[in-house]
mmCIF file of C-alpha atoms in Angstrom:
data_model
loop_
_atom_site.group_PDB
_atom_site.id
_atom_site.type_symbol
_atom_site.label_atom_id
_atom_site.label_comp_id
_atom_site.label_asym_id
_atom_site.label_seq_id
_atom_site.Cartn_x
_atom_site.Cartn_y
_atom_site.Cartn_z
ATOM 1 C CA UNK L 15 40.955 122.002 89.271
ATOM 2 C CA UNK L 16 43.554 124.511 90.344
ATOM 3 C CA UNK L 17 42.755 123.948 93.986
ATOM 4 C CA UNK L 18 43.071 120.125 93.350
ATOM 5 C CA UNK L 19 39.586 119.315 94.305
ATOM 6 C CA UNK L 20 39.169 116.559 91.358
ATOM 7 C CA UNK L 21 36.422 114.753 93.129
ATOM 8 C CA UNK L 22 34.338 117.991 92.789
ATOM 9 C CA UNK L 23 34.725 118.129 89.028
ATOM 10 C CA UNK L 24 31.673 117.736 86.883
ATOM 11 C CA UNK L 25 33.353 115.391 84.510
ATOM 12 C CA UNK L 26 30.403 115.037 81.892
ATOM 13 C CA UNK L 27 30.199 118.841 81.707
ATOM 14 C CA UNK L 28 34.035 118.926 81.241
ATOM 15 C CA UNK L 29 33.920 116.456 78.515
ATOM 16 C CA UNK L 30 31.093 118.280 76.785
ATOM 17 C CA UNK L 31 33.179 121.592 76.868
ATOM 18 C CA UNK L 32 36.280 119.755 75.723
ATOM 19 C CA UNK L 33 34.282 118.471 72.647
ATOM 20 C CA UNK L 34 32.866 121.772 71.821
ATOM 21 C CA UNK L 35 36.350 123.350 71.846
ATOM 22 C CA UNK L 36 37.386 120.624 69.459
ATOM 23 C CA UNK L 37 34.453 121.179 67.128
ATOM 24 C CA UNK L 38 35.109 124.852 67.207
ATOM 25 C CA UNK L 39 38.736 124.671 66.501
ATOM 26 C CA UNK L 40 38.017 122.360 63.420
ATOM 27 C CA UNK L 41 35.479 124.541 62.173
ATOM 28 C CA UNK L 42 37.704 127.596 62.391
ATOM 29 C CA UNK L 43 40.644 125.655 60.623
ATOM 30 C CA UNK L 44 38.088 124.611 57.727
ATOM 31 C CA UNK L 45 37.119 128.064 57.211
ATOM 32 C CA UNK L 46 40.674 129.534 56.889
ATOM 33 C CA UNK L 47 41.630 126.495 54.654
ATOM 34 C CA UNK L 48 38.670 126.927 52.456
ATOM 35 C CA UNK L 49 39.322 130.695 52.213
ATOM 36 C CA UNK L 50 43.036 129.928 51.418
ATOM 37 C CA UNK L 51 42.085 127.431 48.591
ATOM 38 C CA UNK L 52 39.583 129.744 47.128
ATOM 39 C CA UNK L 53 42.100 132.558 47.030
ATOM 40 C CA UNK L 54 44.705 130.335 45.559
ATOM 41 C CA UNK L 55 42.185 129.276 42.810
ATOM 42 C CA UNK L 56 41.477 132.812 42.142
ATOM 43 C CA UNK L 57 45.188 133.558 41.987
ATOM 44 C CA UNK L 58 45.756 130.727 39.473
ATOM 45 C CA UNK L 59 42.641 131.403 37.307
ATOM 46 C CA UNK L 60 42.316 134.884 37.053
ATOM 47 C CA UNK L 61 45.842 136.247 36.929
ATOM 48 C CA UNK L 62 44.720 139.532 35.436
ATOM 49 C CA UNK L 63 42.793 140.353 38.677
ATOM 50 C CA UNK L 64 45.716 139.578 41.241
ATOM 51 C CA UNK L 65 45.562 142.158 43.939
ATOM 52 C CA UNK L 66 47.325 143.056 47.121
ATOM 53 C CA UNK L 67 44.143 142.130 49.001
ATOM 54 C CA UNK L 68 44.157 138.424 47.745
ATOM 55 C CA UNK L 69 47.980 138.357 48.470
ATOM 56 C CA UNK L 70 47.263 139.454 51.838
ATOM 57 C CA UNK L 71 44.322 136.895 52.440
ATOM 58 C CA UNK L 72 46.473 134.024 51.117
ATOM 59 C CA UNK L 73 49.378 135.087 53.493
ATOM 60 C CA UNK L 74 47.161 135.687 56.520
ATOM 61 C CA UNK L 75 45.343 132.455 56.267
ATOM 62 C CA UNK L 76 48.501 130.418 55.744
ATOM 63 C CA UNK L 77 49.611 131.752 59.129
ATOM 64 C CA UNK L 78 46.454 130.709 60.856
ATOM 65 C CA UNK L 79 46.423 127.253 59.779
ATOM 66 C CA UNK L 80 48.129 124.868 62.260
ATOM 67 C CA UNK L 81 51.006 122.827 61.324
ATOM 68 C CA UNK L 82 49.093 119.617 62.167
ATOM 69 C CA UNK L 83 47.252 119.939 58.767
ATOM 70 C CA UNK L 84 50.458 118.406 57.484
ATOM 71 C CA UNK L 85 49.362 115.370 59.185
ATOM 72 C CA UNK L 86 45.853 115.475 57.987
ATOM 73 C CA UNK L 87 45.854 116.024 54.155
ATOM 74 C CA UNK L 88 42.363 114.499 53.967
ATOM 75 C CA UNK L 89 41.115 117.839 55.445
ATOM 76 C CA UNK L 90 42.485 119.523 52.302
ATOM 77 C CA UNK L 91 40.377 117.193 50.010
ATOM 78 C CA UNK L 92 37.141 117.880 52.455
ATOM 79 C CA UNK L 93 37.500 121.618 52.198
ATOM 80 C CA UNK L 94 38.381 122.022 48.416
ATOM 81 C CA UNK L 95 34.868 121.461 46.865
ATOM 82 C CA UNK L 96 33.437 124.411 48.779
ATOM 83 C CA UNK L 97 36.335 126.479 47.882
ATOM 84 C CA UNK L 98 36.002 125.485 44.275
ATOM 85 C CA UNK L 99 32.286 126.485 44.276
ATOM 86 C CA UNK L 100 33.027 129.701 46.030
ATOM 87 C CA UNK L 101 35.831 130.691 43.673
ATOM 88 C CA UNK L 102 33.537 129.971 40.697
ATOM 89 C CA UNK L 103 30.822 132.187 42.089
ATOM 90 C CA UNK L 104 33.265 134.835 42.937
ATOM 91 C CA UNK L 105 35.112 134.875 39.693
ATOM 92 C CA UNK L 106 32.111 134.194 37.515
ATOM 93 C CA UNK L 107 33.987 131.564 35.736
ATOM 94 C CA UNK L 108 32.400 128.266 35.080
ATOM 95 C CA UNK L 109 32.843 125.713 37.712
ATOM 96 C CA UNK L 110 34.397 123.371 35.254
ATOM 97 C CA UNK L 111 37.154 125.837 34.880
ATOM 98 C CA UNK L 112 38.558 124.545 38.255
ATOM 99 C CA UNK L 113 40.066 120.988 38.687
ATOM 100 C CA UNK L 114 37.577 118.586 40.357
ATOM 101 C CA UNK L 115 40.208 117.660 43.049
ATOM 102 C CA UNK L 116 42.736 119.850 44.561
ATOM 103 C CA UNK L 117 45.523 120.362 42.258
ATOM 104 C CA UNK L 118 48.101 121.098 45.170
ATOM 105 C CA UNK L 119 49.496 119.287 48.039
ATOM 106 C CA UNK L 120 49.193 120.375 51.668
ATOM 107 C CA UNK L 121 52.784 121.386 51.493
ATOM 108 C CA UNK L 122 52.328 123.608 48.573
ATOM 109 C CA UNK L 123 49.170 125.224 50.013
ATOM 110 C CA UNK L 124 51.057 125.981 53.278
ATOM 111 C CA UNK L 125 54.390 127.161 51.673
ATOM 112 C CA UNK L 126 54.846 130.885 51.976
ATOM 113 C CA UNK L 127 56.800 130.794 48.596
ATOM 114 C CA UNK L 128 54.226 128.996 46.751
ATOM 115 C CA UNK L 129 52.184 130.981 44.205
ATOM 116 C CA UNK L 130 50.096 129.077 41.610
ATOM 117 C CA UNK L 131 50.818 130.458 38.200
ATOM 118 C CA UNK L 132 48.666 130.363 35.117
#
């Protein structure tokens, strides 16, 4: 490509590589978002156990989620059920303790100044 030899490109292979990159990026974003939601749930529903490591995890994950999530709030709702189950398992609280749907907006989740309170 750099040499300008466009006619020598293996377009099919190039398309596959681009699709793989897209899937990989989406999987990575989902992982960060699920972790962020899980830590926000733990922060909200176990205030007596709030630790510096939870705060660091929340701050760190927020910085790794691209801004385009703001344009795709559906991803927040897709990731929430897994985060909810993980929070229940890690806190040993009943799953019913946590709301069925994400209680926060994308803007709140990504806002560095947002901390859910009990």
